[in-house]
mmCIF file of C-alpha atoms in Angstrom:
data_model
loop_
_atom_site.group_PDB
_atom_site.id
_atom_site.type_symbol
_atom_site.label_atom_id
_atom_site.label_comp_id
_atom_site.label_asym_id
_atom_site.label_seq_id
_atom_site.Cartn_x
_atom_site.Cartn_y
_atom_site.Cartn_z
ATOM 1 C CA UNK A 1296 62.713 126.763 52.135
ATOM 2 C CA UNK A 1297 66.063 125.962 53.949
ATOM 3 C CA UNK A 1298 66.705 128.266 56.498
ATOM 4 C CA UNK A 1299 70.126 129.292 57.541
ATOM 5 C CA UNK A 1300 70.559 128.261 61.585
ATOM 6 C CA UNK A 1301 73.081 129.332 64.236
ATOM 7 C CA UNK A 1302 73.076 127.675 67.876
ATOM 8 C CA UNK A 1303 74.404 129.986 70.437
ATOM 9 C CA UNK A 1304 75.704 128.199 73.144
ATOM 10 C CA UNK A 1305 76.049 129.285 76.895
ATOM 11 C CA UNK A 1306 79.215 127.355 78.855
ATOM 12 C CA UNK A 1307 80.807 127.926 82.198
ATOM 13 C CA UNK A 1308 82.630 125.186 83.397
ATOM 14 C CA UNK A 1309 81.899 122.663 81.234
ATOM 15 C CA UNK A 1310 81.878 118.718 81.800
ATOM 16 C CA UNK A 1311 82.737 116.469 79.536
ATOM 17 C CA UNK A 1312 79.118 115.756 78.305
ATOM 18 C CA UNK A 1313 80.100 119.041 76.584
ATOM 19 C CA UNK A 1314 81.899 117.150 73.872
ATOM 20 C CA UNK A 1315 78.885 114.857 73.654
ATOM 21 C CA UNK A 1316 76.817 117.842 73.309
ATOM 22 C CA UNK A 1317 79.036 119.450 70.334
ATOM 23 C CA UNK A 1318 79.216 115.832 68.256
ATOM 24 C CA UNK A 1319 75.909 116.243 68.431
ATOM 25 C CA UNK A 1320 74.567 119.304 67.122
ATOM 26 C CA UNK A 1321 77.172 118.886 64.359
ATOM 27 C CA UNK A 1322 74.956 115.684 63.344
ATOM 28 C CA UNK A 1323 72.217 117.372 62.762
ATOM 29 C CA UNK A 1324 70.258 116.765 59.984
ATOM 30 C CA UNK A 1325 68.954 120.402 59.332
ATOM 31 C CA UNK A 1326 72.926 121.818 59.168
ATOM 32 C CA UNK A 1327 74.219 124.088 61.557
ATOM 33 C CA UNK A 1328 76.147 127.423 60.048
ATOM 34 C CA UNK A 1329 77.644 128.196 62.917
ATOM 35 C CA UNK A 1330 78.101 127.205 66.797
ATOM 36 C CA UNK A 1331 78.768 130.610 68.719
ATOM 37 C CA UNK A 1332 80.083 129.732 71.991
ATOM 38 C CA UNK A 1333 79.538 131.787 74.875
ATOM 39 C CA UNK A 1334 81.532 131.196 77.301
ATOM 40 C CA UNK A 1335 82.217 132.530 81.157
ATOM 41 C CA UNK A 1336 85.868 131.823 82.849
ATOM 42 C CA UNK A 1337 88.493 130.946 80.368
ATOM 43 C CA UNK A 1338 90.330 128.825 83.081
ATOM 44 C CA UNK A 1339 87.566 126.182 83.155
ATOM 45 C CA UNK A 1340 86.813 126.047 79.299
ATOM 46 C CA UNK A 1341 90.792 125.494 78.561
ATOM 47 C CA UNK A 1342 90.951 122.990 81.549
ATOM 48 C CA UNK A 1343 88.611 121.336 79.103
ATOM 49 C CA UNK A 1344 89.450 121.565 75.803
ATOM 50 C CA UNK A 1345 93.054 122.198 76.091
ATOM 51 C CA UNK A 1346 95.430 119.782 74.246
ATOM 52 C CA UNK A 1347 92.307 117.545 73.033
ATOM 53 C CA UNK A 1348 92.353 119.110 69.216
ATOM 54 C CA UNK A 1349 88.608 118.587 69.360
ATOM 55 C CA UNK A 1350 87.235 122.414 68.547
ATOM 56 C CA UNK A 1351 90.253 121.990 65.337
ATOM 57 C CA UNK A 1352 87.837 119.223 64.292
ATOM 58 C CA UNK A 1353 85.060 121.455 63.191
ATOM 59 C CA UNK A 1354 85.658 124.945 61.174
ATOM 60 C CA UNK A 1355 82.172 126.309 62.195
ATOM 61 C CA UNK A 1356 82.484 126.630 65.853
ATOM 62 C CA UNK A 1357 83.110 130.176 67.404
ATOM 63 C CA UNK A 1358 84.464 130.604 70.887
ATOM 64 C CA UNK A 1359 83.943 134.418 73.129
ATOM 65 C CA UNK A 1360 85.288 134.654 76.554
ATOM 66 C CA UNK A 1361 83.887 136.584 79.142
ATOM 67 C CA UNK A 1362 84.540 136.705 82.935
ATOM 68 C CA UNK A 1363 81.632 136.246 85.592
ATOM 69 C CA UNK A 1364 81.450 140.032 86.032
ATOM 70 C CA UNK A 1365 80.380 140.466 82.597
ATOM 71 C CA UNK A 1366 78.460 137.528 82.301
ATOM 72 C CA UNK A 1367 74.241 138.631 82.644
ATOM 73 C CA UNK A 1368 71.564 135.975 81.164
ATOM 74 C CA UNK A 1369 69.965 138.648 79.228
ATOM 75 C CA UNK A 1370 73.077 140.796 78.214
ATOM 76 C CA UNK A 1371 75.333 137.862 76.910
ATOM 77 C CA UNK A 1372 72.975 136.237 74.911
ATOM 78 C CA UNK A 1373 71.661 139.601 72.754
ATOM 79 C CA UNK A 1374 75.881 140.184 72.127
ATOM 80 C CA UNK A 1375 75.923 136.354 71.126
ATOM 81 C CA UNK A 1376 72.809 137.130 68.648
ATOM 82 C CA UNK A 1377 75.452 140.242 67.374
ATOM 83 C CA UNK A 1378 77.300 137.615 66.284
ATOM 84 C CA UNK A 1379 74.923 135.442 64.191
ATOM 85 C CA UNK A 1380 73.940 136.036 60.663
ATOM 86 C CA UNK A 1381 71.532 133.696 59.978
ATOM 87 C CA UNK A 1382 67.824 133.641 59.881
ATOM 88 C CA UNK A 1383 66.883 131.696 62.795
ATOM 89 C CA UNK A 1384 69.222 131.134 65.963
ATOM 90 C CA UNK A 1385 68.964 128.522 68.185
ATOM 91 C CA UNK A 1386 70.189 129.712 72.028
ATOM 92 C CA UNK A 1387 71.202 126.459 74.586
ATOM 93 C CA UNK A 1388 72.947 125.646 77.347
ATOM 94 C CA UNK A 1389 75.560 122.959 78.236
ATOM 95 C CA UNK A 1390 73.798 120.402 80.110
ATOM 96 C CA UNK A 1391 71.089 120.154 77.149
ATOM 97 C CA UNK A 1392 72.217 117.069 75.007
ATOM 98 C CA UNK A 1393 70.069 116.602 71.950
ATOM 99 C CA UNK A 1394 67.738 113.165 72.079
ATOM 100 C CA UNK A 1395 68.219 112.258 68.295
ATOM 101 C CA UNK A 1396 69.722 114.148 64.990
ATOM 102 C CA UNK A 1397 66.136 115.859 63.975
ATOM 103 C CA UNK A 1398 66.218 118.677 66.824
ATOM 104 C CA UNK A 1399 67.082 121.330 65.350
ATOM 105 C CA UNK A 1400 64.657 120.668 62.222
ATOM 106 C CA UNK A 1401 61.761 119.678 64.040
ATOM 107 C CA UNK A 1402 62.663 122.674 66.290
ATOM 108 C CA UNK A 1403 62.904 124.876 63.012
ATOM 109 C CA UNK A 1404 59.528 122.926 61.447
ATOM 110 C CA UNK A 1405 58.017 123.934 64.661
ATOM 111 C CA UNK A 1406 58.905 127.994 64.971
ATOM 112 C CA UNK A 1407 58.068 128.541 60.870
ATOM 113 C CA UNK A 1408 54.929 126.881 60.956
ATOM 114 C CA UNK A 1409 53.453 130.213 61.078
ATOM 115 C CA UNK A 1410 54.416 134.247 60.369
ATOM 116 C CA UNK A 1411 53.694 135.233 64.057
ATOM 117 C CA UNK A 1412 55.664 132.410 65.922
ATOM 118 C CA UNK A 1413 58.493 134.218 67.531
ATOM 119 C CA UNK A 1414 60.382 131.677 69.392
ATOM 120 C CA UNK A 1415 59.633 127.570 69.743
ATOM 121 C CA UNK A 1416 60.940 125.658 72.798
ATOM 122 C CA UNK A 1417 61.572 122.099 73.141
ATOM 123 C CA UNK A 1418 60.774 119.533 75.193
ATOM 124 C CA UNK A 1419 63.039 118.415 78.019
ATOM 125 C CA UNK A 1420 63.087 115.115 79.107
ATOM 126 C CA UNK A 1421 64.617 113.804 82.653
ATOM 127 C CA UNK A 1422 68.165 112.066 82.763
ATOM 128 C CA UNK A 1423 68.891 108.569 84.102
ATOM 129 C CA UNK A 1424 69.756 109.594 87.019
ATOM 130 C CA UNK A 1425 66.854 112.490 87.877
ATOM 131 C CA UNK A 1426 64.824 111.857 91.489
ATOM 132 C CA UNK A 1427 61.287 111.117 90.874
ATOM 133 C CA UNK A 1428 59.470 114.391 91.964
ATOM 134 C CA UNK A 1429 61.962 116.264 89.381
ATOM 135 C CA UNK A 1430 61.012 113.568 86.905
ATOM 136 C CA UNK A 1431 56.988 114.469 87.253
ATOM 137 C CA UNK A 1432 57.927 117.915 87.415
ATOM 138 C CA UNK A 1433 59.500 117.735 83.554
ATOM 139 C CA UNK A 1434 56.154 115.947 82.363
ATOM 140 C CA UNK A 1435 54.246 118.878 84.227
ATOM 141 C CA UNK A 1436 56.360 121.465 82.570
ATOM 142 C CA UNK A 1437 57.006 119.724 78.957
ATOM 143 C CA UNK A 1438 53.962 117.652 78.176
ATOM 144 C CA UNK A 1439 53.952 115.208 74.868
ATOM 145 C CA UNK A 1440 51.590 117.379 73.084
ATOM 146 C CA UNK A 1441 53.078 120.581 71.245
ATOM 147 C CA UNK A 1442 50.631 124.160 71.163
ATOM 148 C CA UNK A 1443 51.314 127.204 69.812
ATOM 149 C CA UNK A 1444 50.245 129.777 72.585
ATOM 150 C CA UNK A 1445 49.191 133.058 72.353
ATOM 151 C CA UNK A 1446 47.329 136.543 74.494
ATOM 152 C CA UNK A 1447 44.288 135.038 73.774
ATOM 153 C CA UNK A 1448 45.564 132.194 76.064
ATOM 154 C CA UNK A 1449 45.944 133.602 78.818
ATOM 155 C CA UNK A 1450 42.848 133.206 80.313
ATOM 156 C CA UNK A 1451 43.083 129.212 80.303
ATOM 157 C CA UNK A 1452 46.953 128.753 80.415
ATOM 158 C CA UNK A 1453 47.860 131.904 82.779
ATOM 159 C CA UNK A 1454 51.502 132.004 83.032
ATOM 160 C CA UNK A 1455 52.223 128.726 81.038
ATOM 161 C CA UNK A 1456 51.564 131.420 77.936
ATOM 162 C CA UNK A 1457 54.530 133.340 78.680
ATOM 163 C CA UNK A 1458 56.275 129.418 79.533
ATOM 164 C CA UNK A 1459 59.860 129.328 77.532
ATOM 165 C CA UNK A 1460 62.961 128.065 77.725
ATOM 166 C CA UNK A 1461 66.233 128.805 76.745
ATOM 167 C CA UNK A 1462 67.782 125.400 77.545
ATOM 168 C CA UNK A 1463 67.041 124.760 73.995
ATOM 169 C CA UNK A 1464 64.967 127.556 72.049
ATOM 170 C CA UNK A 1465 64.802 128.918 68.415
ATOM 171 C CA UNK A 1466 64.053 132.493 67.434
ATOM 172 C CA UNK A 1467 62.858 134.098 64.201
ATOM 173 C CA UNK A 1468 65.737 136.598 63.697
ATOM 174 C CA UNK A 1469 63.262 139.288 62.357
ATOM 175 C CA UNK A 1470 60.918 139.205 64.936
ATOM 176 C CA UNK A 1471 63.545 139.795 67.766
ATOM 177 C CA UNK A 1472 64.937 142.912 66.203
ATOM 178 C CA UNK A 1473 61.748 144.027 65.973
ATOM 179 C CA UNK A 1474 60.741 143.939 69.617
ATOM 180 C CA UNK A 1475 63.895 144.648 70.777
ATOM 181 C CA UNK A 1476 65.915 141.305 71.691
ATOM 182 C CA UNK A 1477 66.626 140.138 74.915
ATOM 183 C CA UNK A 1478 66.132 142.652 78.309
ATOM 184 C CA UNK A 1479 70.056 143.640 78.526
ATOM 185 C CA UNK A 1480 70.077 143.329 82.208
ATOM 186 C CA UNK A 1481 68.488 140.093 83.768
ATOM 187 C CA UNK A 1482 69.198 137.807 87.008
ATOM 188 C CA UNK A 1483 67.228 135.093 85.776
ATOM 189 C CA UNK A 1484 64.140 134.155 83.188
ATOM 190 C CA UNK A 1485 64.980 136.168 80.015
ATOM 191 C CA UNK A 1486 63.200 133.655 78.048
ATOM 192 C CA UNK A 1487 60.008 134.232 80.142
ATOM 193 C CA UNK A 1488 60.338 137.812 79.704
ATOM 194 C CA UNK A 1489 60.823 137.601 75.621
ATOM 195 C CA UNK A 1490 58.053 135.269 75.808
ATOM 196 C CA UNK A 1491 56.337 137.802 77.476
ATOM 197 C CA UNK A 1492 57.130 140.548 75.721
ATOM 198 C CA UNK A 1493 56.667 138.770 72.301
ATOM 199 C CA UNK A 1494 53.089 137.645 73.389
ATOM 200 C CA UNK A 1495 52.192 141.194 74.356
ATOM 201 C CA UNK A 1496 53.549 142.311 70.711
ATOM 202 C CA UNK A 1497 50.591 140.117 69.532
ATOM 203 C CA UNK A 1498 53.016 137.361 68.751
ATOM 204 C CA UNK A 1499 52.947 133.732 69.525
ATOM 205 C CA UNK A 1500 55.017 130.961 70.973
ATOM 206 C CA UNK A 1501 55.261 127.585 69.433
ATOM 207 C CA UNK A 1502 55.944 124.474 72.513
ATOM 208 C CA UNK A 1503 57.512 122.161 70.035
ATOM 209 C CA UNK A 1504 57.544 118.716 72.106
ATOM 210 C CA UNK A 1505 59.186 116.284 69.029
ATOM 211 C CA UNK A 1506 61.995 118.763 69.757
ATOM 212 C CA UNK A 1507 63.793 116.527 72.379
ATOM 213 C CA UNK A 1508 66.288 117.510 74.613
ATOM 214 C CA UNK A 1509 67.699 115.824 78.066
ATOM 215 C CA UNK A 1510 67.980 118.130 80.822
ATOM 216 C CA UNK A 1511 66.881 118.057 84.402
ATOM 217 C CA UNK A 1512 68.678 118.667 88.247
ATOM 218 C CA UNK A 1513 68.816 117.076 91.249
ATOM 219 C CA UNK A 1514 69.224 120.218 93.201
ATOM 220 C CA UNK A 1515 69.185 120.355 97.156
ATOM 221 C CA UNK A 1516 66.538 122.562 99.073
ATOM 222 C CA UNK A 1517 68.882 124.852 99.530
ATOM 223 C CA UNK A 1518 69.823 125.556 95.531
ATOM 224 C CA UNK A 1519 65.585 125.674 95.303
ATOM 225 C CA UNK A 1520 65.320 128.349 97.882
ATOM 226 C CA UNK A 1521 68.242 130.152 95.976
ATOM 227 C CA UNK A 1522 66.914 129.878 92.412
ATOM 228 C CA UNK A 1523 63.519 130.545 92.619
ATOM 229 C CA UNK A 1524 64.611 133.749 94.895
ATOM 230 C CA UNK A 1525 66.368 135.091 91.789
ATOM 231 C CA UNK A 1526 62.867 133.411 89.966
ATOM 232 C CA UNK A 1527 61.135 135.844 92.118
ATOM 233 C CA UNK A 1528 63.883 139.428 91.323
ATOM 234 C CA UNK A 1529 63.191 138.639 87.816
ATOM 235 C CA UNK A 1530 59.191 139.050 87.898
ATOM 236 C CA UNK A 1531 59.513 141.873 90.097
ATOM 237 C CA UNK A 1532 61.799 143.557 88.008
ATOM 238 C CA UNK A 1533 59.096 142.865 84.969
ATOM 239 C CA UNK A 1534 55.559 143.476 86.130
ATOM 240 C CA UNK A 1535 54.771 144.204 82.448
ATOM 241 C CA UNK A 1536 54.638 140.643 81.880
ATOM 242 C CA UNK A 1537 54.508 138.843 85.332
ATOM 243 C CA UNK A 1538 51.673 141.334 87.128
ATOM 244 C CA UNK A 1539 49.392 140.041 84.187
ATOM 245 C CA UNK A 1540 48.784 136.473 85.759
ATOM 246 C CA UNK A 1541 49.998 134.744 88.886
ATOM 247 C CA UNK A 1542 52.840 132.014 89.712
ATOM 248 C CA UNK A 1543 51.468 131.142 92.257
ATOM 249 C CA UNK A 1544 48.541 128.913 91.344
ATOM 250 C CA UNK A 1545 50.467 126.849 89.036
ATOM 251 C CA UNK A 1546 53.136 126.309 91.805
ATOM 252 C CA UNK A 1547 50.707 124.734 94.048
ATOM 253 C CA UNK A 1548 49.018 122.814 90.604
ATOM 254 C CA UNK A 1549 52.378 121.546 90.371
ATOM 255 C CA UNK A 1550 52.539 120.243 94.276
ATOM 256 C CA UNK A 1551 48.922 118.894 94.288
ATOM 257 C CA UNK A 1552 49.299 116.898 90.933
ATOM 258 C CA UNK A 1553 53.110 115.749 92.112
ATOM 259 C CA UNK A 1554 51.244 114.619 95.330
ATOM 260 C CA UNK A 1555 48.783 112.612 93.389
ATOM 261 C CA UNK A 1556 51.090 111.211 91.169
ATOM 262 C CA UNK A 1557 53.228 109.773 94.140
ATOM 263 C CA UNK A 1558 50.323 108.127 96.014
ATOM 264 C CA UNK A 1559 49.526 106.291 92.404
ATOM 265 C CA UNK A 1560 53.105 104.843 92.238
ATOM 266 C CA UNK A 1561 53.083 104.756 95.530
ATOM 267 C CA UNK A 1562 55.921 106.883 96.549
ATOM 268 C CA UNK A 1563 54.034 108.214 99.427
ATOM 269 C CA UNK A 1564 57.410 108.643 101.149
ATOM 270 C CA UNK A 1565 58.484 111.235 99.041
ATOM 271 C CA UNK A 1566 55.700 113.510 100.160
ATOM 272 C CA UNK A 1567 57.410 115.159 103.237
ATOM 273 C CA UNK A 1568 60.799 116.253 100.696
ATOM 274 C CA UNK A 1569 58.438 117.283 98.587
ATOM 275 C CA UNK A 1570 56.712 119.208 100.798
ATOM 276 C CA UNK A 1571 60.343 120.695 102.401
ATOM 277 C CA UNK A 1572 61.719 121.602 99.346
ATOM 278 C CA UNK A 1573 58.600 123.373 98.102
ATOM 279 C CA UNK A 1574 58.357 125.357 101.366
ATOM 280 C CA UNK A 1575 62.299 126.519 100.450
ATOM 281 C CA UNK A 1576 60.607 127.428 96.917
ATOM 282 C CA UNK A 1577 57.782 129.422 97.934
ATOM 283 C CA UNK A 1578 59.912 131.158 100.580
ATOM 284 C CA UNK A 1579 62.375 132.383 98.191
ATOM 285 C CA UNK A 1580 60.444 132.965 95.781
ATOM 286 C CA UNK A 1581 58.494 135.415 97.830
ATOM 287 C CA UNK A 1582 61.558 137.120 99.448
ATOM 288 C CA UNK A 1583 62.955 137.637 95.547
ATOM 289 C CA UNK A 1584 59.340 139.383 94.962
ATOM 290 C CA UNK A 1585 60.076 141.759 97.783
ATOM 291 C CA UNK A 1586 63.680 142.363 97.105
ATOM 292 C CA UNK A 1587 63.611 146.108 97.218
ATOM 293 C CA UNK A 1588 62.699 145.661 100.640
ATOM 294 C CA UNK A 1589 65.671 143.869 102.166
ATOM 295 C CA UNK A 1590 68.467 144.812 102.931
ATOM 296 C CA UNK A 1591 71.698 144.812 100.436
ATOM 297 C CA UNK A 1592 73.392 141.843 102.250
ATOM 298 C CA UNK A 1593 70.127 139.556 102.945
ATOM 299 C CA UNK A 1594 69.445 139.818 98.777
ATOM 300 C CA UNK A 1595 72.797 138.851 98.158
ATOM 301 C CA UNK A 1596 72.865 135.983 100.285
ATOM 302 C CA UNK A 1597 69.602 135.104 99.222
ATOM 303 C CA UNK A 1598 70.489 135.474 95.334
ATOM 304 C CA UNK A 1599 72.207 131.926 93.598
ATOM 305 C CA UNK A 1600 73.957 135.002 91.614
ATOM 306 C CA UNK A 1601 76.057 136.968 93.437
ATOM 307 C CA UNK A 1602 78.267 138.428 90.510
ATOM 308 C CA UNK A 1603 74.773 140.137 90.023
ATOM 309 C CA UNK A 1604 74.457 142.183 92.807
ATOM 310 C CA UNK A 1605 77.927 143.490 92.351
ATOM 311 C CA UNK A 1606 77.448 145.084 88.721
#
């Protein structure tokens, strides 16, 4: 059966590697009905795109603008999904570039394998230029060896069951109506919670690692502390899904094993950043867990979204 596929695509100020990115999904070999573009700031697309005649190239791409107020990671992707007609959609972001021309149909392969799968991730593998300790943490995160996890899991995976991402992910249209789509309000991780929600359903979630994608960041301390601050708002906000298992443990897996794997390559001089920049994770992760308990100012400064705080 040949299912009909839309990729819904989040921009906000868009590189060039956004052309690369477009060339590429239209090469697919599983063809793509339509490319929905969602996109925040009109300035920055048009500063772009403007007077290139590259979108006039292709009749299948749709363009939405939305200012930063309106923009929410949960809110602008379900209106995106409004938009799609299709039986599967496929929701990415900008810096994603597709390894090869089979993504989307070993991403598709992967999420109809089965009934109950309700959304299949890819893997993400690190760019040319990604530091080391970011490199490890892609293997830790997207392994070579796909799974198709479930409740049941959750024993032996904890929170890696409820693991998704929305850099490059495809959903079975029928199953989100059914539970409801994406959370319409959401600083951060609606993939995690539709993963979570989906698993809870007694649905599944396929990891679909011949799925290839490139996509990593070098980001400072600093943007750590920030992120995983608005990592920790997100799981407070959601205790249906995150009070179920801990983070924790498989943060400090991740620092042990990253540890390891440095002394074998011998690296061992990478061990104090590491062990900086996952103080500045822990930290804000914690304060984002105990949001409600700061004050209005200290959250904001604390969140990497500010527009959020304002809405």
């Amino acid at each position: 059966m040949q299912y009909s596929v839309d990729v819904i695509l989040l921009t906000y100020k868009p590189g060039k590697q956004i052309f690369e990115l477009i060339k590429a999904l239209e090469e697919q070999t599983h063809p793509i009905h339509k490319l929905i573009m969602m996109n925040t700031e009109e300035r920055y697309f048009n500063e772009i795109f403007y007077g290139t005649g590259f979108l006039e190239r292709y009749r299948n791409i749709e363009v939405h603008h939305l200012s930063a107020k309106e923009f929410d990671h949960g809110r602008t992707r379900a209106k995106a999904v409004q938009y799609s007609k299709a039986d599967l959609f496929v929701c990415m972001t900008h810096d994603a570039i597709p390894k090869d021309r089979f993504l989307i149909e070993k991403i598709v392969r992967a999420l109809t394998q089965r009934e109950d799968i309700a959304v299949a991730y890819a893997r993400q593998l690190p760019r040319p230029d990604c530091r080391e300790i970011e490199k490890y943490t892609r293997s830790f995160n997207y392994p070579d060896n796909s799974m198709i996890k479930s409740l049941a899991d959750v024993d032996t995976l904890g929170i890696k069951t409820f693991f998704c991402s929305n850099v490059c992910a495809a959903y079975n249209r029928e199953i989100y109506e059914n539970i409801g789509g994406f959370v319409k309000k959401a600083i951060f991780n609606e993939d995690m919670i539709y993963a979570g929600h989906a698993v809870n359903a007694g649905y599944r979630i396929a990891y679909a690692a011949e799925a290839l994608v490139e996509h990593s960041h070098n980001f400072t301390c600093a943007q750590q502390f920030h992120r995983n601050f608005d990592l920790g708002v997100s799981q407070a906000d959601h205790p249906e899904v995150f009070e179920v298992v801990s983070s924790e443990s498989e943060g400090m897996k991740l620092v042990k094993d990253t540890i390891k794997h440095l002394g074998r390559i011998r690296e061992r001089k990478l061990i104090p950043y590491l062990i900086l920049s996952s103080g500045f994770k822990l930290i804000g992760y914690q304060l984002g867990k105990h949001y409600r308990n700061l004050p209005y100012n200290i959250v904001r400064w604390c969140s990497s979204n500010k527009v959020y705080w304002e809405l």
